[in-house]
Amino acid sequence: AQSVSQHNHHVILSEAASLELGCNYSYGGTVNLFWYVQYPGQHLQLLLKYFSGDPLVKGIKGFEAEFIKSKFSFNLRKPSVQWSDTAEYFCAVRPAGTASKLTFGTGTRLQVTL
Amino acid sequence: DTEVTQTPKHLVMGMTNKKSLKCEQHMGHRAMYWYKQKAKKPPELMFVYSYEKLSINESVPSRFSPECPNSSLLNLHLHALQPEDSALYLCASSQGLLARQNTEAFFGQGTRLTVV
C-alpha cells in the first residue's frame, strides 16, 4: 500500500518569505500527485496536480510543485507567502491505473505572520 | 457548478440514534467517496462508489452504511455510533474512477459529527 510523508508538521513564516513544504511517498509504480489546501473552516481545495509530462507543475495562487521521481518527492513551493496563505496543506498520492484510492499525508499547518 | 454539497453541516447524535449524512453533486461525476477526518489528522478513505456500485470499503465498521441511490447522491447512514466516531465526514466526487483518466477529486465542506 502507498504511504505519504509530510515531515513539516507546523511551519511559521513571515509575509514575503519563501515556502517549501516537503512531501515524499512510497509506491513503486506510476502515481498521480496532488496538493490540497484547507483554509480554516473551509473545505479541501485542489492547489495543483501532477499526472504526467513536465515535472514542474504550476497551480493556483502562485504555488508550484516539482515531481522528482528518483527521490519519490513532490515538494510544494511559493516564492513569497501572504498572510492569506495561512492554512493546512495536504499532499496526496494515487497509484495510476487503480481504483481511485487517494492517500493523504498528515498535513502541514502553515502560519504566516504579518 | 463545481460544488459538492453536504448536509447537514453539523450533527449531534446519541449513541442509540439513527441518522444520515447526505452528499450531492451535479458535475456528472461517476465516482463518489466518503472520507473521515479527525482533528489535526489527514482525511482517511472510508468508501468509494463507482457508477452507483460500492467499489472500495476500507474495512469500515457496519455501523456506517453507505448508499448511492443515483449518480448525483451519496448517503452515509449512521447507527449505534460511538463517541470516538466524532469527526468531520467529507464527501468527494471525481469524473472517472481510474487514475489513467487523469481525474481529480472535488471535496464538500463536510459534516461535523459529534456523538454523545
PDB file of N, CA, C and O in Angstrom, chain A residues 32 34 36 38 41-46 49 51-52 88 90 94-107 109, chain B residues 33 35 37 40-45 48 55-56 58 88 90 94 96-100 102-110:
ATOM      1  N   ASN A  32      -0.211   9.468  -9.498  1.00  0.00           N
ATOM      2  CA  ASN A  32      -0.715  10.818  -9.682  1.00  0.00           C
ATOM      3  C   ASN A  32      -0.519  11.527  -8.340  1.00  0.00           C
ATOM      4  O   ASN A  32      -0.725  10.920  -7.286  1.00  0.00           O
ATOM      5  N   PHE A  34      -0.946  15.161  -5.851  1.00  0.00           N
ATOM      6  CA  PHE A  34      -1.801  16.324  -5.630  1.00  0.00           C
ATOM      7  C   PHE A  34      -1.333  17.078  -4.386  1.00  0.00           C
ATOM      8  O   PHE A  34      -0.776  16.490  -3.445  1.00  0.00           O
ATOM      9  N   TYR A  36      -3.453  19.609  -1.778  1.00  0.00           N
ATOM     10  CA  TYR A  36      -4.714  20.219  -1.404  1.00  0.00           C
ATOM     11  C   TYR A  36      -4.447  21.218  -0.283  1.00  0.00           C
ATOM     12  O   TYR A  36      -3.551  21.029   0.542  1.00  0.00           O
ATOM     13  N   GLN A  38      -6.496  23.431   2.874  1.00  0.00           N
ATOM     14  CA  GLN A  38      -7.724  23.553   3.675  1.00  0.00           C
ATOM     15  C   GLN A  38      -7.602  24.811   4.520  1.00  0.00           C
ATOM     16  O   GLN A  38      -6.892  24.829   5.526  1.00  0.00           O
ATOM     17  N   GLY A  41     -11.897  26.479   8.503  1.00  0.00           N
ATOM     18  CA  GLY A  41     -13.345  26.411   8.356  1.00  0.00           C
ATOM     19  C   GLY A  41     -13.836  26.150   6.951  1.00  0.00           C
ATOM     20  O   GLY A  41     -15.041  26.204   6.694  1.00  0.00           O
ATOM     21  N   GLN A  42     -12.929  25.865   6.033  1.00  0.00           N
ATOM     22  CA  GLN A  42     -13.348  25.640   4.649  1.00  0.00           C
ATOM     23  C   GLN A  42     -13.037  24.222   4.195  1.00  0.00           C
ATOM     24  O   GLN A  42     -12.379  23.459   4.890  1.00  0.00           O
ATOM     25  N   HIS A  43     -13.524  23.892   3.003  1.00  0.00           N
ATOM     26  CA  HIS A  43     -13.325  22.541   2.502  1.00  0.00           C
ATOM     27  C   HIS A  43     -11.980  22.411   1.806  1.00  0.00           C
ATOM     28  O   HIS A  43     -11.325  23.407   1.511  1.00  0.00           O
ATOM     29  N   LEU A  44     -11.593  21.198   1.576  1.00  0.00           N
ATOM     30  CA  LEU A  44     -10.363  20.913   0.852  1.00  0.00           C
ATOM     31  C   LEU A  44     -10.458  21.437  -0.581  1.00  0.00           C
ATOM     32  O   LEU A  44     -11.432  21.185  -1.279  1.00  0.00           O
ATOM     33  N   GLN A  45      -9.421  22.156  -0.986  1.00  0.00           N
ATOM     34  CA  GLN A  45      -9.382  22.671  -2.355  1.00  0.00           C
ATOM     35  C   GLN A  45      -8.102  22.217  -3.030  1.00  0.00           C
ATOM     36  O   GLN A  45      -7.047  22.163  -2.396  1.00  0.00           O
ATOM     37  N   LEU A  46      -8.195  21.905  -4.298  1.00  0.00           N
ATOM     38  CA  LEU A  46      -7.031  21.458  -5.037  1.00  0.00           C
ATOM     39  C   LEU A  46      -6.138  22.650  -5.384  1.00  0.00           C
ATOM     40  O   LEU A  46      -6.584  23.629  -5.958  1.00  0.00           O
ATOM     41  N   LYS A  49      -1.828  19.638  -9.368  1.00  0.00           N
ATOM     42  CA  LYS A  49      -1.826  18.198  -9.577  1.00  0.00           C
ATOM     43  C   LYS A  49      -0.761  17.843 -10.608  1.00  0.00           C
ATOM     44  O   LYS A  49      -0.416  18.652 -11.464  1.00  0.00           O
ATOM     45  N   PHE A  51       0.044  14.610 -13.286  1.00  0.00           N
ATOM     46  CA  PHE A  51      -0.323  13.319 -13.854  1.00  0.00           C
ATOM     47  C   PHE A  51       0.820  12.767 -14.714  1.00  0.00           C
ATOM     48  O   PHE A  51       1.175  11.604 -14.615  1.00  0.00           O
ATOM     49  N   SER A  52       1.367  13.622 -15.573  1.00  0.00           N
ATOM     50  CA  SER A  52       2.470  13.199 -16.431  1.00  0.00           C
ATOM     51  C   SER A  52       3.054  14.454 -17.080  1.00  0.00           C
ATOM     52  O   SER A  52       2.537  15.555 -16.916  1.00  0.00           O
ATOM     53  N   GLU A  88      -3.952  24.664   6.246  1.00  0.00           N
ATOM     54  CA  GLU A  88      -3.383  23.322   6.346  1.00  0.00           C
ATOM     55  C   GLU A  88      -3.174  22.814   4.921  1.00  0.00           C
ATOM     56  O   GLU A  88      -4.057  22.937   4.068  1.00  0.00           O
ATOM     57  N   PHE A  90      -2.139  19.594   2.448  1.00  0.00           N
ATOM     58  CA  PHE A  90      -2.055  18.142   2.385  1.00  0.00           C
ATOM     59  C   PHE A  90      -1.518  17.704   1.030  1.00  0.00           C
ATOM     60  O   PHE A  90      -2.020  18.126  -0.015  1.00  0.00           O
ATOM     61  N   ARG A  94      -2.089   9.012  -5.556  1.00  0.00           N
ATOM     62  CA  ARG A  94      -2.984   7.963  -6.036  1.00  0.00           C
ATOM     63  C   ARG A  94      -2.246   7.146  -7.074  1.00  0.00           C
ATOM     64  O   ARG A  94      -1.760   7.700  -8.063  1.00  0.00           O
ATOM     65  N   PRO A  95      -2.143   5.823  -6.870  1.00  0.00           N
ATOM     66  CA  PRO A  95      -1.497   4.997  -7.900  1.00  0.00           C
ATOM     67  C   PRO A  95      -2.270   5.053  -9.203  1.00  0.00           C
ATOM     68  O   PRO A  95      -3.504   4.999  -9.193  1.00  0.00           O
ATOM     69  N   ALA A  96      -1.555   5.171 -10.297  1.00  0.00           N
ATOM     70  CA  ALA A  96      -2.209   5.220 -11.591  1.00  0.00           C
ATOM     71  C   ALA A  96      -2.759   3.842 -11.952  1.00  0.00           C
ATOM     72  O   ALA A  96      -2.195   2.811 -11.569  1.00  0.00           O
ATOM     73  N   GLY A  97      -3.857   3.819 -12.678  1.00  0.00           N
ATOM     74  CA  GLY A  97      -4.409   2.566 -13.173  1.00  0.00           C
ATOM     75  C   GLY A  97      -5.140   1.735 -12.139  1.00  0.00           C
ATOM     76  O   GLY A  97      -5.405   0.568 -12.348  1.00  0.00           O
ATOM     77  N   THR A  98      -5.479   2.327 -11.009  1.00  0.00           N
ATOM     78  CA  THR A  98      -6.221   1.580  -9.988  1.00  0.00           C
ATOM     79  C   THR A  98      -7.493   2.344  -9.645  1.00  0.00           C
ATOM     80  O   THR A  98      -7.670   3.487 -10.040  1.00  0.00           O
ATOM     81  N   ALA A  99      -8.314   1.707  -8.883  1.00  0.00           N
ATOM     82  CA  ALA A  99      -9.461   2.431  -8.337  1.00  0.00           C
ATOM     83  C   ALA A  99      -8.951   3.629  -7.550  1.00  0.00           C
ATOM     84  O   ALA A  99      -7.870   3.601  -6.999  1.00  0.00           O
ATOM     85  N   SER A 100      -9.765   4.667  -7.520  1.00  0.00           N
ATOM     86  CA  SER A 100      -9.259   5.942  -7.043  1.00  0.00           C
ATOM     87  C   SER A 100      -9.025   5.992  -5.542  1.00  0.00           C
ATOM     88  O   SER A 100      -9.759   6.633  -4.820  1.00  0.00           O
ATOM     89  N   LYS A 101      -8.019   5.305  -5.070  1.00  0.00           N
ATOM     90  CA  LYS A 101      -7.699   5.364  -3.659  1.00  0.00           C
ATOM     91  C   LYS A 101      -6.681   6.473  -3.438  1.00  0.00           C
ATOM     92  O   LYS A 101      -5.492   6.298  -3.668  1.00  0.00           O
ATOM     93  N   LEU A 102      -7.169   7.598  -3.004  1.00  0.00           N
ATOM     94  CA  LEU A 102      -6.334   8.771  -2.761  1.00  0.00           C
ATOM     95  C   LEU A 102      -5.854   8.717  -1.316  1.00  0.00           C
ATOM     96  O   LEU A 102      -6.666   8.685  -0.398  1.00  0.00           O
ATOM     97  N   THR A 103      -4.555   8.703  -1.132  1.00  0.00           N
ATOM     98  CA  THR A 103      -3.980   8.644   0.215  1.00  0.00           C
ATOM     99  C   THR A 103      -3.360   9.986   0.551  1.00  0.00           C
ATOM    100  O   THR A 103      -2.542  10.504  -0.211  1.00  0.00           O
ATOM    101  N   PHE A 104      -3.714  10.527   1.710  1.00  0.00           N
ATOM    102  CA  PHE A 104      -3.241  11.840   2.123  1.00  0.00           C
ATOM    103  C   PHE A 104      -2.069  11.715   3.086  1.00  0.00           C
ATOM    104  O   PHE A 104      -1.976  10.782   3.884  1.00  0.00           O
ATOM    105  N   GLY A 105      -1.197  12.696   3.042  1.00  0.00           N
ATOM    106  CA  GLY A 105      -0.182  12.851   4.073  1.00  0.00           C
ATOM    107  C   GLY A 105      -0.806  13.435   5.325  1.00  0.00           C
ATOM    108  O   GLY A 105      -1.987  13.783   5.344  1.00  0.00           O
ATOM    109  N   THR A 106      -0.003  13.553   6.377  1.00  0.00           N
ATOM    110  CA  THR A 106      -0.524  14.004   7.669  1.00  0.00           C
ATOM    111  C   THR A 106      -0.783  15.499   7.712  1.00  0.00           C
ATOM    112  O   THR A 106      -1.353  15.998   8.668  1.00  0.00           O
ATOM    113  N   GLY A 107      -0.354  16.209   6.696  1.00  0.00           N
ATOM    114  CA  GLY A 107      -0.656  17.632   6.627  1.00  0.00           C
ATOM    115  C   GLY A 107       0.422  18.496   7.250  1.00  0.00           C
ATOM    116  O   GLY A 107       1.151  18.073   8.159  1.00  0.00           O
ATOM    117  N   ARG A 109       0.677  22.409   8.821  1.00  0.00           N
ATOM    118  CA  ARG A 109      -0.028  23.645   9.157  1.00  0.00           C
ATOM    119  C   ARG A 109       0.907  24.817   8.908  1.00  0.00           C
ATOM    120  O   ARG A 109       1.977  24.898   9.522  1.00  0.00           O
TER     121      ARG A 109
ATOM    122  N   TYR B  33     -17.096   9.449  -2.988  1.00  0.00           N
ATOM    123  CA  TYR B  33     -16.280   8.929  -1.887  1.00  0.00           C
ATOM    124  C   TYR B  33     -16.769   9.475  -0.547  1.00  0.00           C
ATOM    125  O   TYR B  33     -17.259  10.598  -0.470  1.00  0.00           O
ATOM    126  N   TYR B  35     -14.922  10.183   3.161  1.00  0.00           N
ATOM    127  CA  TYR B  35     -13.709  10.239   3.956  1.00  0.00           C
ATOM    128  C   TYR B  35     -14.074  10.648   5.376  1.00  0.00           C
ATOM    129  O   TYR B  35     -15.044  11.375   5.603  1.00  0.00           O
ATOM    130  N   GLN B  37     -12.295  12.560   8.738  1.00  0.00           N
ATOM    131  CA  GLN B  37     -11.140  13.356   9.148  1.00  0.00           C
ATOM    132  C   GLN B  37     -11.255  13.717  10.619  1.00  0.00           C
ATOM    133  O   GLN B  37     -12.141  14.480  11.014  1.00  0.00           O
ATOM    134  N   LYS B  40      -6.842  17.528  13.334  1.00  0.00           N
ATOM    135  CA  LYS B  40      -5.400  17.597  13.096  1.00  0.00           C
ATOM    136  C   LYS B  40      -4.841  16.335  12.421  1.00  0.00           C
ATOM    137  O   LYS B  40      -3.663  16.009  12.578  1.00  0.00           O
ATOM    138  N   LYS B  41      -5.701  15.614  11.725  1.00  0.00           N
ATOM    139  CA  LYS B  41      -5.288  14.411  11.000  1.00  0.00           C
ATOM    140  C   LYS B  41      -5.689  14.545   9.541  1.00  0.00           C
ATOM    141  O   LYS B  41      -6.564  15.344   9.204  1.00  0.00           O
ATOM    142  N   PRO B  42      -5.072  13.764   8.650  1.00  0.00           N
ATOM    143  CA  PRO B  42      -5.493  13.810   7.245  1.00  0.00           C
ATOM    144  C   PRO B  42      -6.793  13.065   7.031  1.00  0.00           C
ATOM    145  O   PRO B  42      -7.159  12.210   7.849  1.00  0.00           O
ATOM    146  N   PRO B  43      -7.479  13.357   5.945  1.00  0.00           N
ATOM    147  CA  PRO B  43      -8.677  12.568   5.610  1.00  0.00           C
ATOM    148  C   PRO B  43      -8.310  11.106   5.374  1.00  0.00           C
ATOM    149  O   PRO B  43      -7.285  10.810   4.758  1.00  0.00           O
ATOM    150  N   GLU B  44      -9.171  10.214   5.849  1.00  0.00           N
ATOM    151  CA  GLU B  44      -8.966   8.782   5.648  1.00  0.00           C
ATOM    152  C   GLU B  44     -10.139   8.223   4.849  1.00  0.00           C
ATOM    153  O   GLU B  44     -11.290   8.448   5.194  1.00  0.00           O
ATOM    154  N   LEU B  45      -9.811   7.490   3.798  1.00  0.00           N
ATOM    155  CA  LEU B  45     -10.848   6.944   2.932  1.00  0.00           C
ATOM    156  C   LEU B  45     -11.689   5.913   3.678  1.00  0.00           C
ATOM    157  O   LEU B  45     -11.161   5.055   4.391  1.00  0.00           O
ATOM    158  N   VAL B  48     -15.672   4.007  -1.537  1.00  0.00           N
ATOM    159  CA  VAL B  48     -15.668   4.541  -2.900  1.00  0.00           C
ATOM    160  C   VAL B  48     -16.812   3.906  -3.661  1.00  0.00           C
ATOM    161  O   VAL B  48     -16.985   2.681  -3.626  1.00  0.00           O
ATOM    162  N   SER B  55     -17.320   0.205  -4.636  1.00  0.00           N
ATOM    163  CA  SER B  55     -16.074  -0.253  -5.222  1.00  0.00           C
ATOM    164  C   SER B  55     -15.021  -0.562  -4.154  1.00  0.00           C
ATOM    165  O   SER B  55     -14.259  -1.504  -4.279  1.00  0.00           O
ATOM    166  N   ILE B  56     -14.968   0.263  -3.134  1.00  0.00           N
ATOM    167  CA  ILE B  56     -13.990   0.067  -2.057  1.00  0.00           C
ATOM    168  C   ILE B  56     -14.684   0.300  -0.716  1.00  0.00           C
ATOM    169  O   ILE B  56     -15.415   1.263  -0.548  1.00  0.00           O
ATOM    170  N   GLU B  58     -13.097   0.370   3.042  1.00  0.00           N
ATOM    171  CA  GLU B  58     -11.830   0.280   3.767  1.00  0.00           C
ATOM    172  C   GLU B  58     -12.027  -0.310   5.164  1.00  0.00           C
ATOM    173  O   GLU B  58     -11.654   0.296   6.174  1.00  0.00           O
ATOM    174  N   LEU B  88     -15.031  14.936  11.301  1.00  0.00           N
ATOM    175  CA  LEU B  88     -15.556  15.618  10.114  1.00  0.00           C
ATOM    176  C   LEU B  88     -15.675  14.572   9.009  1.00  0.00           C
ATOM    177  O   LEU B  88     -14.694  13.890   8.703  1.00  0.00           O
ATOM    178  N   LEU B  90     -16.251  13.830   5.198  1.00  0.00           N
ATOM    179  CA  LEU B  90     -16.109  14.519   3.921  1.00  0.00           C
ATOM    180  C   LEU B  90     -16.603  13.642   2.783  1.00  0.00           C
ATOM    181  O   LEU B  90     -16.300  12.452   2.721  1.00  0.00           O
ATOM    182  N   SER B  94     -15.371  12.503  -8.292  1.00  0.00           N
ATOM    183  CA  SER B  94     -14.441  12.696  -9.403  1.00  0.00           C
ATOM    184  C   SER B  94     -15.084  12.167 -10.673  1.00  0.00           C
ATOM    185  O   SER B  94     -15.977  11.321 -10.632  1.00  0.00           O
ATOM    186  N   GLY B  96     -13.939  10.340 -13.200  1.00  0.00           N
ATOM    187  CA  GLY B  96     -13.736   8.936 -13.533  1.00  0.00           C
ATOM    188  C   GLY B  96     -13.155   8.202 -12.358  1.00  0.00           C
ATOM    189  O   GLY B  96     -12.650   8.787 -11.418  1.00  0.00           O
ATOM    190  N   LEU B  97     -13.195   6.904 -12.421  1.00  0.00           N
ATOM    191  CA  LEU B  97     -12.681   6.093 -11.326  1.00  0.00           C
ATOM    192  C   LEU B  97     -11.206   5.785 -11.530  1.00  0.00           C
ATOM    193  O   LEU B  97     -10.419   5.881 -10.629  1.00  0.00           O
ATOM    194  N   LEU B  98     -10.816   5.447 -12.738  1.00  0.00           N
ATOM    195  CA  LEU B  98      -9.450   5.021 -12.959  1.00  0.00           C
ATOM    196  C   LEU B  98      -8.513   6.217 -13.063  1.00  0.00           C
ATOM    197  O   LEU B  98      -8.810   7.200 -13.709  1.00  0.00           O
ATOM    198  N   ALA B  99      -7.375   6.078 -12.430  1.00  0.00           N
ATOM    199  CA  ALA B  99      -6.442   7.198 -12.380  1.00  0.00           C
ATOM    200  C   ALA B  99      -5.926   7.570 -13.765  1.00  0.00           C
ATOM    201  O   ALA B  99      -5.551   8.704 -13.994  1.00  0.00           O
ATOM    202  N   ARG B 100      -5.934   6.642 -14.698  1.00  0.00           N
ATOM    203  CA  ARG B 100      -5.394   6.980 -16.010  1.00  0.00           C
ATOM    204  C   ARG B 100      -6.283   7.968 -16.752  1.00  0.00           C
ATOM    205  O   ARG B 100      -5.897   8.527 -17.741  1.00  0.00           O
ATOM    206  N   ASN B 102      -6.950  10.635 -15.516  1.00  0.00           N
ATOM    207  CA  ASN B 102      -6.456  11.938 -15.057  1.00  0.00           C
ATOM    208  C   ASN B 102      -7.544  12.775 -14.408  1.00  0.00           C
ATOM    209  O   ASN B 102      -7.766  13.923 -14.774  1.00  0.00           O
ATOM    210  N   THR B 103      -8.208  12.181 -13.461  1.00  0.00           N
ATOM    211  CA  THR B 103      -9.271  12.902 -12.778  1.00  0.00           C
ATOM    212  C   THR B 103      -8.777  13.405 -11.436  1.00  0.00           C
ATOM    213  O   THR B 103      -7.806  12.910 -10.878  1.00  0.00           O
ATOM    214  N   GLU B 104      -9.441  14.409 -10.942  1.00  0.00           N
ATOM    215  CA  GLU B 104      -9.151  14.941  -9.618  1.00  0.00           C
ATOM    216  C   GLU B 104     -10.424  14.882  -8.789  1.00  0.00           C
ATOM    217  O   GLU B 104     -11.527  14.835  -9.335  1.00  0.00           O
ATOM    218  N   ALA B 105     -10.253  14.872  -7.498  1.00  0.00           N
ATOM    219  CA  ALA B 105     -11.394  14.793  -6.597  1.00  0.00           C
ATOM    220  C   ALA B 105     -11.787  16.183  -6.114  1.00  0.00           C
ATOM    221  O   ALA B 105     -10.933  17.008  -5.797  1.00  0.00           O
ATOM    222  N   PHE B 106     -13.088  16.432  -6.088  1.00  0.00           N
ATOM    223  CA  PHE B 106     -13.651  17.667  -5.547  1.00  0.00           C
ATOM    224  C   PHE B 106     -14.300  17.316  -4.214  1.00  0.00           C
ATOM    225  O   PHE B 106     -15.064  16.353  -4.128  1.00  0.00           O
ATOM    226  N   PHE B 107     -14.013  18.114  -3.201  1.00  0.00           N
ATOM    227  CA  PHE B 107     -14.491  17.815  -1.860  1.00  0.00           C
ATOM    228  C   PHE B 107     -15.615  18.758  -1.444  1.00  0.00           C
ATOM    229  O   PHE B 107     -15.618  19.936  -1.801  1.00  0.00           O
ATOM    230  N   GLY B 108     -16.538  18.218  -0.643  1.00  0.00           N
ATOM    231  CA  GLY B 108     -17.523  19.047   0.016  1.00  0.00           C
ATOM    232  C   GLY B 108     -16.954  19.648   1.289  1.00  0.00           C
ATOM    233  O   GLY B 108     -15.813  19.359   1.675  1.00  0.00           O
ATOM    234  N   GLN B 109     -17.752  20.477   1.950  1.00  0.00           N
ATOM    235  CA  GLN B 109     -17.299  21.154   3.172  1.00  0.00           C
ATOM    236  C   GLN B 109     -17.348  20.248   4.396  1.00  0.00           C
ATOM    237  O   GLN B 109     -16.791  20.577   5.428  1.00  0.00           O
ATOM    238  N   GLY B 110     -18.042  19.140   4.245  1.00  0.00           N
ATOM    239  CA  GLY B 110     -18.047  18.184   5.334  1.00  0.00           C
ATOM    240  C   GLY B 110     -19.212  18.352   6.285  1.00  0.00           C
ATOM    241  O   GLY B 110     -19.856  19.403   6.350  1.00  0.00           O
TER     242      GLY B 110
END
